[in-house]
Short mmCIF file of C-alpha atoms and ligand atoms in Angstrom, two decimals:
data_model
loop_
_atom_site.label_atom_id
_atom_site.label_comp_id
_atom_site.label_asym_id
_atom_site.label_seq_id
_atom_site.Cartn_x
_atom_site.Cartn_y
_atom_site.Cartn_z
CA UNK A 1 -25.55 -12.74 -94.79
CA UNK A 2 -25.26 -9.75 -96.89
CA UNK A 3 -22.31 -6.92 -95.46
CA UNK A 4 -23.87 -4.45 -93.54
CA UNK A 5 -22.64 -0.50 -93.32
CA UNK A 6 -24.36 2.25 -92.94
CA UNK A 7 -26.22 3.44 -96.13
CA UNK A 8 -27.65 -0.55 -95.85
CA UNK A 9 -31.36 -0.08 -95.27
CA UNK A 10 -32.91 -2.53 -92.32
CA UNK A 11 -36.14 -4.89 -92.85
CA UNK A 12 -37.99 -6.58 -90.57
CA UNK A 13 -40.07 -10.51 -89.72
CA UNK A 14 -42.09 -9.50 -86.26
CA UNK A 15 -43.47 -13.19 -84.96
CA UNK A 16 -43.45 -14.97 -80.97
CA UNK A 17 -42.40 -16.76 -81.56
CA UNK A 18 -39.28 -16.30 -84.13
CA UNK A 19 -36.31 -19.00 -83.76
CA UNK A 20 -38.37 -21.01 -87.00
CA UNK A 21 -39.13 -17.89 -89.03
CA UNK A 22 -37.10 -19.14 -92.46
CA UNK A 23 -37.90 -15.11 -94.54
CA UNK A 24 -34.77 -13.42 -93.22
CA UNK A 25 -32.21 -16.50 -95.76
CA UNK A 26 -35.16 -16.26 -99.10
CA UNK A 27 -35.36 -12.52 -99.32
CA UNK A 28 -32.00 -12.14 -98.54
CA UNK A 29 -31.59 -14.33 -102.24
CA UNK A 30 -34.16 -11.62 -103.47
CA UNK A 31 -32.18 -9.14 -102.62
CA UNK A 32 -28.97 -9.92 -104.07
CA UNK A 33 -30.52 -11.64 -107.28
CA UNK A 34 -31.33 -7.41 -107.89
CA UNK A 35 -28.68 -5.49 -106.36
CA UNK A 36 -30.72 -4.48 -102.81
CA UNK A 37 -28.72 -3.84 -99.87
CA UNK A 38 -30.32 -3.83 -97.24
CA UNK A 39 -30.60 -6.63 -93.73
CA UNK A 40 -34.08 -8.69 -92.95
CA UNK A 41 -34.12 -9.03 -89.51
CA UNK A 42 -35.98 -11.41 -87.08
CA UNK A 43 -37.84 -9.39 -83.83
CA UNK A 44 -38.42 -11.45 -81.81
CA UNK A 45 -42.21 -8.66 -80.18
CA UNK A 46 -45.07 -10.99 -77.62
CA UNK A 47 -48.47 -8.72 -78.49
CA UNK A 48 -48.37 -6.87 -76.48
CA UNK A 49 -45.23 -5.22 -77.28
CA UNK A 50 -46.91 -4.94 -80.73
CA UNK A 51 -47.97 -1.22 -81.00
CA UNK A 52 -44.36 -0.03 -78.12
CA UNK A 53 -42.40 -2.52 -81.24
CA UNK A 54 -44.38 -0.23 -83.88
CA UNK A 55 -44.17 2.88 -82.79
CA UNK A 56 -40.10 2.52 -82.00
CA UNK A 57 -39.83 1.51 -86.27
CA UNK A 58 -41.46 4.96 -86.91
CA UNK A 59 -38.77 6.81 -85.76
CA UNK A 60 -36.18 4.60 -86.78
CA UNK A 61 -35.64 6.87 -90.77
CA UNK A 62 -33.74 4.23 -92.09
CA UNK A 63 -36.35 1.37 -91.63
CA UNK A 64 -38.21 0.51 -94.41
CA UNK A 65 -40.95 -1.98 -93.03
CA UNK A 66 -41.55 -5.67 -92.21
CA UNK A 67 -43.20 -8.34 -92.17
CA UNK A 68 -45.42 -10.00 -89.90
CA UNK A 69 -46.83 -13.21 -88.74
CA UNK A 70 -47.87 -15.76 -86.59
CA UNK A 71 -50.22 -14.42 -84.16
CA UNK A 72 -49.76 -10.40 -84.94
CA UNK A 73 -51.23 -10.38 -88.65
CA UNK A 74 -54.75 -9.22 -87.52
CA UNK A 75 -54.15 -7.00 -84.77
CA UNK A 76 -51.21 -5.13 -86.87
CA UNK A 77 -54.85 -4.08 -89.51
CA UNK A 78 -55.67 -1.66 -86.28
CA UNK A 79 -51.73 -0.40 -85.94
CA UNK A 80 -51.32 0.46 -89.29
CA UNK A 81 -52.14 3.84 -90.59
CA UNK A 82 -53.70 2.93 -93.86
CA UNK A 83 -54.22 -0.43 -95.62
CA UNK A 84 -53.91 -1.58 -99.37
CA UNK A 85 -56.14 -3.62 -101.40
CA UNK A 86 -58.36 -5.85 -99.34
CA UNK A 87 -56.98 -6.03 -96.13
CA UNK A 88 -58.95 -4.56 -94.25
CA UNK A 89 -61.92 -6.66 -95.38
CA UNK A 90 -60.36 -9.63 -95.55
CA UNK A 91 -59.45 -8.91 -91.59
CA UNK A 92 -55.34 -8.81 -91.25
CA UNK A 93 -51.76 -6.98 -92.41
CA UNK A 94 -48.87 -9.21 -93.48
CA UNK A 95 -46.97 -7.20 -94.28
CA UNK A 96 -46.28 -3.01 -93.51
CA UNK A 97 -44.39 0.08 -95.88
CA UNK A 98 -42.58 2.80 -93.70
CA UNK A 99 -43.28 6.38 -95.11
CA UNK A 100 -40.56 8.51 -95.01
CA UNK A 101 -42.77 10.16 -92.69
CA UNK A 102 -42.79 7.39 -90.70
CA UNK A 103 -46.70 6.63 -91.11
CA UNK A 104 -47.51 2.81 -91.62
CA UNK A 105 -49.45 0.75 -94.50
CA UNK A 106 -49.93 -2.53 -94.09
CA UNK A 107 -51.17 -4.87 -97.22
CA UNK A 108 -52.34 -8.73 -96.67
CA UNK A 109 -50.60 -10.98 -99.18
CA UNK A 110 -50.27 -13.81 -98.48
CA UNK A 111 -53.92 -14.86 -101.30
CA UNK A 112 -52.60 -12.23 -103.78
CA UNK A 113 -49.21 -14.77 -103.69
CA UNK A 114 -51.05 -17.89 -103.77
CA UNK A 115 -52.90 -16.40 -106.67
CA UNK A 116 -49.02 -15.51 -108.28
CA UNK A 117 -48.08 -19.11 -107.06
CA UNK A 118 -51.14 -20.88 -109.33
CA UNK A 119 -49.93 -18.42 -111.89
CA UNK A 120 -46.42 -19.23 -112.17
CA UNK A 121 -47.56 -22.89 -112.33
CA UNK A 122 -50.15 -22.24 -115.45
CA UNK A 123 -53.67 -22.27 -113.60
CA UNK A 124 -55.30 -19.48 -113.84
CA UNK A 125 -58.21 -18.86 -112.24
CA UNK A 126 -60.15 -16.69 -113.95
CA UNK A 127 -63.36 -18.01 -115.24
CA UNK A 128 -63.09 -21.55 -112.86
CA UNK A 129 -65.48 -22.78 -110.07
CA UNK A 130 -63.60 -23.00 -107.07
CA UNK A 131 -64.50 -24.91 -103.85
CA UNK A 132 -62.28 -23.66 -100.75
CA UNK A 133 -62.50 -25.64 -97.68
CA UNK A 134 -61.59 -23.44 -94.55
CA UNK A 135 -62.66 -19.70 -93.31
CA UNK A 136 -59.40 -18.90 -90.86
CA UNK A 137 -57.74 -16.01 -92.10
CA UNK A 138 -55.60 -18.15 -95.17
CA UNK A 139 -58.78 -18.95 -96.58
CA UNK A 140 -59.43 -15.55 -95.48
CA UNK A 141 -57.23 -13.92 -97.94
CA UNK A 142 -57.13 -16.66 -100.38
CA UNK A 143 -61.16 -15.90 -101.28
CA UNK A 144 -60.65 -12.43 -102.41
CA UNK A 145 -57.31 -12.78 -103.47
CA UNK A 146 -59.75 -15.82 -105.80
CA UNK A 147 -62.43 -13.19 -106.11
CA UNK A 148 -60.13 -11.15 -107.12
CA UNK A 149 -58.59 -12.74 -109.68
CA UNK A 150 -62.25 -13.62 -111.99
CA UNK A 151 -63.12 -16.76 -109.91
CA UNK A 152 -66.34 -17.26 -111.86
CA UNK A 153 -67.94 -18.80 -108.58
CA UNK A 154 -66.37 -19.60 -105.25
CA UNK A 155 -68.06 -21.92 -102.63
CA UNK A 156 -66.60 -21.89 -99.31
CA UNK A 157 -67.20 -24.98 -96.68
CA UNK A 158 -66.52 -24.66 -93.21
CA UNK A 159 -66.31 -26.76 -89.86
CA UNK A 160 -68.44 -23.78 -88.42
CA UNK A 161 -70.21 -22.80 -91.11
CA UNK A 162 -71.78 -19.20 -89.83
CA UNK A 163 -67.88 -18.42 -90.76
CA UNK A 164 -67.90 -19.25 -94.13
CA UNK A 165 -71.39 -17.49 -94.44
CA UNK A 166 -69.94 -14.76 -93.89
CA UNK A 167 -66.62 -14.95 -96.12
CA UNK A 168 -68.57 -16.01 -98.63
CA UNK A 169 -71.10 -12.97 -98.37
CA UNK A 170 -68.77 -10.43 -97.84
CA UNK A 171 -66.86 -11.48 -101.11
CA UNK A 172 -69.54 -11.36 -103.46
CA UNK A 173 -70.40 -8.46 -102.06
CA UNK A 174 -66.87 -7.18 -102.90
CA UNK A 175 -66.55 -8.89 -106.02
CA UNK A 176 -70.10 -9.33 -107.22
CA UNK A 177 -68.88 -10.74 -110.67
CA UNK A 178 -68.17 -13.89 -108.25
CA UNK A 179 -71.41 -16.54 -107.22
CA UNK A 180 -70.74 -17.28 -103.85
CA UNK A 181 -72.09 -19.95 -101.34
CA UNK A 182 -71.40 -21.46 -97.93
CA UNK A 183 -71.86 -25.03 -97.28
CA UNK A 184 -70.76 -26.60 -93.65
CA UNK A 185 -69.62 -29.80 -96.32
CA UNK A 186 -68.51 -30.28 -99.64
CA UNK A 187 -70.71 -32.35 -102.01
CA UNK A 188 -69.97 -32.91 -105.53
CA UNK A 189 -65.68 -31.87 -105.37
CA UNK A 190 -65.85 -33.46 -108.99
CA UNK A 191 -68.16 -30.08 -109.85
CA UNK A 192 -65.33 -27.92 -108.96
CA UNK A 193 -62.13 -26.55 -112.03
CA UNK A 194 -60.27 -26.06 -107.95
CA UNK A 195 -60.25 -27.01 -105.10
CA UNK A 196 -58.00 -25.39 -102.33
CA UNK A 197 -57.05 -26.72 -98.67
CA UNK A 198 -57.12 -23.86 -96.73
CA UNK A 199 -57.76 -25.52 -93.14
CA UNK A 200 -54.63 -26.71 -90.82
CA UNK A 201 -56.35 -30.31 -91.81
CA UNK A 202 -52.66 -31.87 -93.12
CA UNK A 203 -50.62 -30.02 -90.41
CA UNK A 204 -50.30 -33.43 -88.35
CA UNK A 205 -49.39 -36.23 -89.84
CA UNK A 206 -52.75 -37.64 -87.89
CA UNK A 207 -55.44 -35.33 -89.02
CA UNK A 208 -58.71 -36.19 -90.87
CA UNK A 209 -59.15 -35.34 -94.36
CA UNK A 210 -60.22 -31.30 -95.14
CA UNK A 211 -62.38 -33.08 -97.48
CA UNK A 212 -63.43 -37.00 -98.89
CA UNK A 213 -60.92 -36.55 -102.29
CA UNK A 214 -63.83 -39.44 -103.51
CA UNK A 215 -64.90 -37.45 -106.80
CA UNK A 216 -61.88 -35.57 -107.52
CA UNK A 217 -60.89 -36.54 -110.82
CA UNK A 218 -58.76 -35.84 -114.20
CA UNK A 219 -59.11 -32.68 -114.68
CA UNK A 220 -58.97 -31.13 -111.86
CA UNK A 221 -57.25 -28.88 -110.21
CA UNK A 222 -56.70 -29.63 -106.06
CA UNK A 223 -54.12 -26.71 -104.34
CA UNK A 224 -52.97 -26.68 -100.96
CA UNK A 225 -52.15 -23.13 -98.56
CA UNK A 226 -50.48 -26.23 -95.66
CA UNK A 227 -46.41 -26.19 -96.71
CA UNK A 228 -45.03 -27.96 -94.37
CA UNK A 229 -45.22 -30.86 -95.40
CA UNK A 230 -44.81 -30.48 -99.11
CA UNK A 231 -47.69 -33.85 -99.96
CA UNK A 232 -50.07 -33.19 -97.79
CA UNK A 233 -52.33 -36.54 -97.64
CA UNK A 234 -54.82 -34.53 -99.54
CA UNK A 235 -52.87 -34.06 -101.88
CA UNK A 236 -51.64 -37.96 -102.39
CA UNK A 237 -55.64 -38.96 -102.81
CA UNK A 238 -55.93 -35.87 -105.63
CA UNK A 239 -52.68 -37.62 -107.12
CA UNK A 240 -53.94 -41.25 -106.91
CA UNK A 241 -56.98 -39.99 -109.10
CA UNK A 242 -55.12 -37.89 -111.46
CA UNK A 243 -55.73 -34.89 -110.07
CA UNK A 244 -52.75 -32.04 -110.92
CA UNK A 245 -52.00 -30.83 -107.63
CA UNK A 246 -50.32 -27.21 -106.29
CA UNK A 247 -48.36 -27.70 -103.57
CA UNK A 248 -48.38 -25.01 -100.59
CA UNK A 249 -45.11 -23.61 -100.96
CA UNK A 250 -45.22 -21.42 -103.94
CA UNK A 251 -47.30 -19.32 -102.09
CA UNK A 252 -44.79 -17.67 -99.81
CA UNK A 253 -41.93 -17.99 -102.68
CA UNK A 254 -44.23 -15.57 -105.12
CA UNK A 255 -44.94 -14.13 -101.74
CA UNK A 256 -41.41 -12.70 -101.50
CA UNK A 257 -40.67 -10.41 -104.39
CA UNK A 258 -44.28 -9.04 -103.67
CA UNK A 259 -43.37 -8.32 -100.10
CA UNK A 260 -40.11 -7.01 -101.00
CA UNK A 261 -42.30 -4.13 -103.38
CA UNK A 262 -44.75 -3.74 -100.97
CA UNK A 263 -42.21 -2.70 -98.41
CA UNK A 264 -40.21 -0.23 -101.26
CA UNK A 265 -37.04 -2.74 -101.29
CA UNK A 266 -38.08 -3.49 -105.58
CA UNK A 267 -39.23 -0.74 -108.21
P1 ATR B 301 -55.16 -19.94 -90.53
O1 ATR B 301 -54.61 -18.59 -90.27
O2 ATR B 301 -54.17 -21.04 -90.76
O3 ATR B 301 -56.46 -20.08 -91.96
P2 ATR B 301 -57.55 -20.05 -88.03
O4 ATR B 301 -57.55 -19.08 -89.07
O5 ATR B 301 -57.50 -20.84 -86.80
O6 ATR B 301 -56.27 -20.32 -89.27
O7 ATR B 301 -58.43 -21.49 -89.09
C1 ATR B 301 -58.32 -22.50 -89.98
C2 ATR B 301 -59.02 -23.67 -90.10
O8 ATR B 301 -58.78 -24.77 -90.51
C3 ATR B 301 -60.71 -22.92 -89.85
O9 ATR B 301 -61.57 -22.69 -91.07
C4 ATR B 301 -61.49 -23.74 -89.18
O10 ATR B 301 -62.95 -24.50 -89.36
P3 ATR B 301 -63.40 -23.73 -88.15
O11 ATR B 301 -63.88 -22.09 -88.20
O12 ATR B 301 -64.67 -23.98 -87.83
O13 ATR B 301 -62.50 -23.29 -86.50
C5 ATR B 301 -60.15 -25.68 -89.91
N1 ATR B 301 -60.08 -26.00 -89.57
C6 ATR B 301 -59.27 -26.39 -87.90
N2 ATR B 301 -59.56 -28.19 -87.30
C7 ATR B 301 -60.65 -28.41 -88.26
C8 ATR B 301 -61.04 -29.61 -87.72
N3 ATR B 301 -60.43 -30.67 -86.98
N4 ATR B 301 -61.84 -29.76 -88.52
C9 ATR B 301 -62.10 -29.36 -89.34
N5 ATR B 301 -62.09 -28.11 -89.91
C10 ATR B 301 -61.03 -27.40 -88.40
#
């Protein structure tokens, strides 16, 4: 815990529930590494109090910004005064900067953090054929970020195929250089350079696989958006077939510095 004085700049994380959040510890290690006099505190806000909480934070002049997590990411989009990047197209905001005049500027950094984590591990999405399982919040953020990063082709596979088609349409319109497609069940998983699980399947031990791993092979990368467990059954199956695996945790770790930057704590 950093020392707090009258000069310390305040930041927050808004969530409901709040007890499980690890962001304060992780952000404080970033602050310590960069010599930043800041503190990030957990703020337990229920959905029906979100707009009022935001109004309170607008008038706190030593408040720099906050992280928004479950269940606040979609609602936060409508409450910000402006948003950066693809947040409006993704439909969610997970980090907000408070400007000196109290204006709140949102960004959605989940997908950008995912791409930063890939690149840190030496995996470059530009020019790649990507299969993305899922079309919910996490998948939307990742879809826009890999297309923005220069993916050549993106196939989105989702149980509710209409959601995959809508997402593929939005991504394809925004990044026409990326060829997009939508399917209910992925066929030929071996045809892709990079396979990403962004469904919630793998969080619980009795979940079915998000896709059939039988066709996976050496030379492919299989990546997870799930952070806990670190090794999902999909990653274990991919590893057993010789594919390289990329776990979910780097997405969060790489995002922390991006969040510190967006909130103006880091130059
Ligand atoms: P998150 O914010 O974590 O992305 P979400 O927006 O609720 O959560 O999205 C969950 C994703 O996991 C969706 O793609 C969902 O598929 P549907 O759009 O068809 O609901 C997928 N998912 C969850 N449970 C699933 C299951 N039992 N079988 C297949 N897909 C599932």
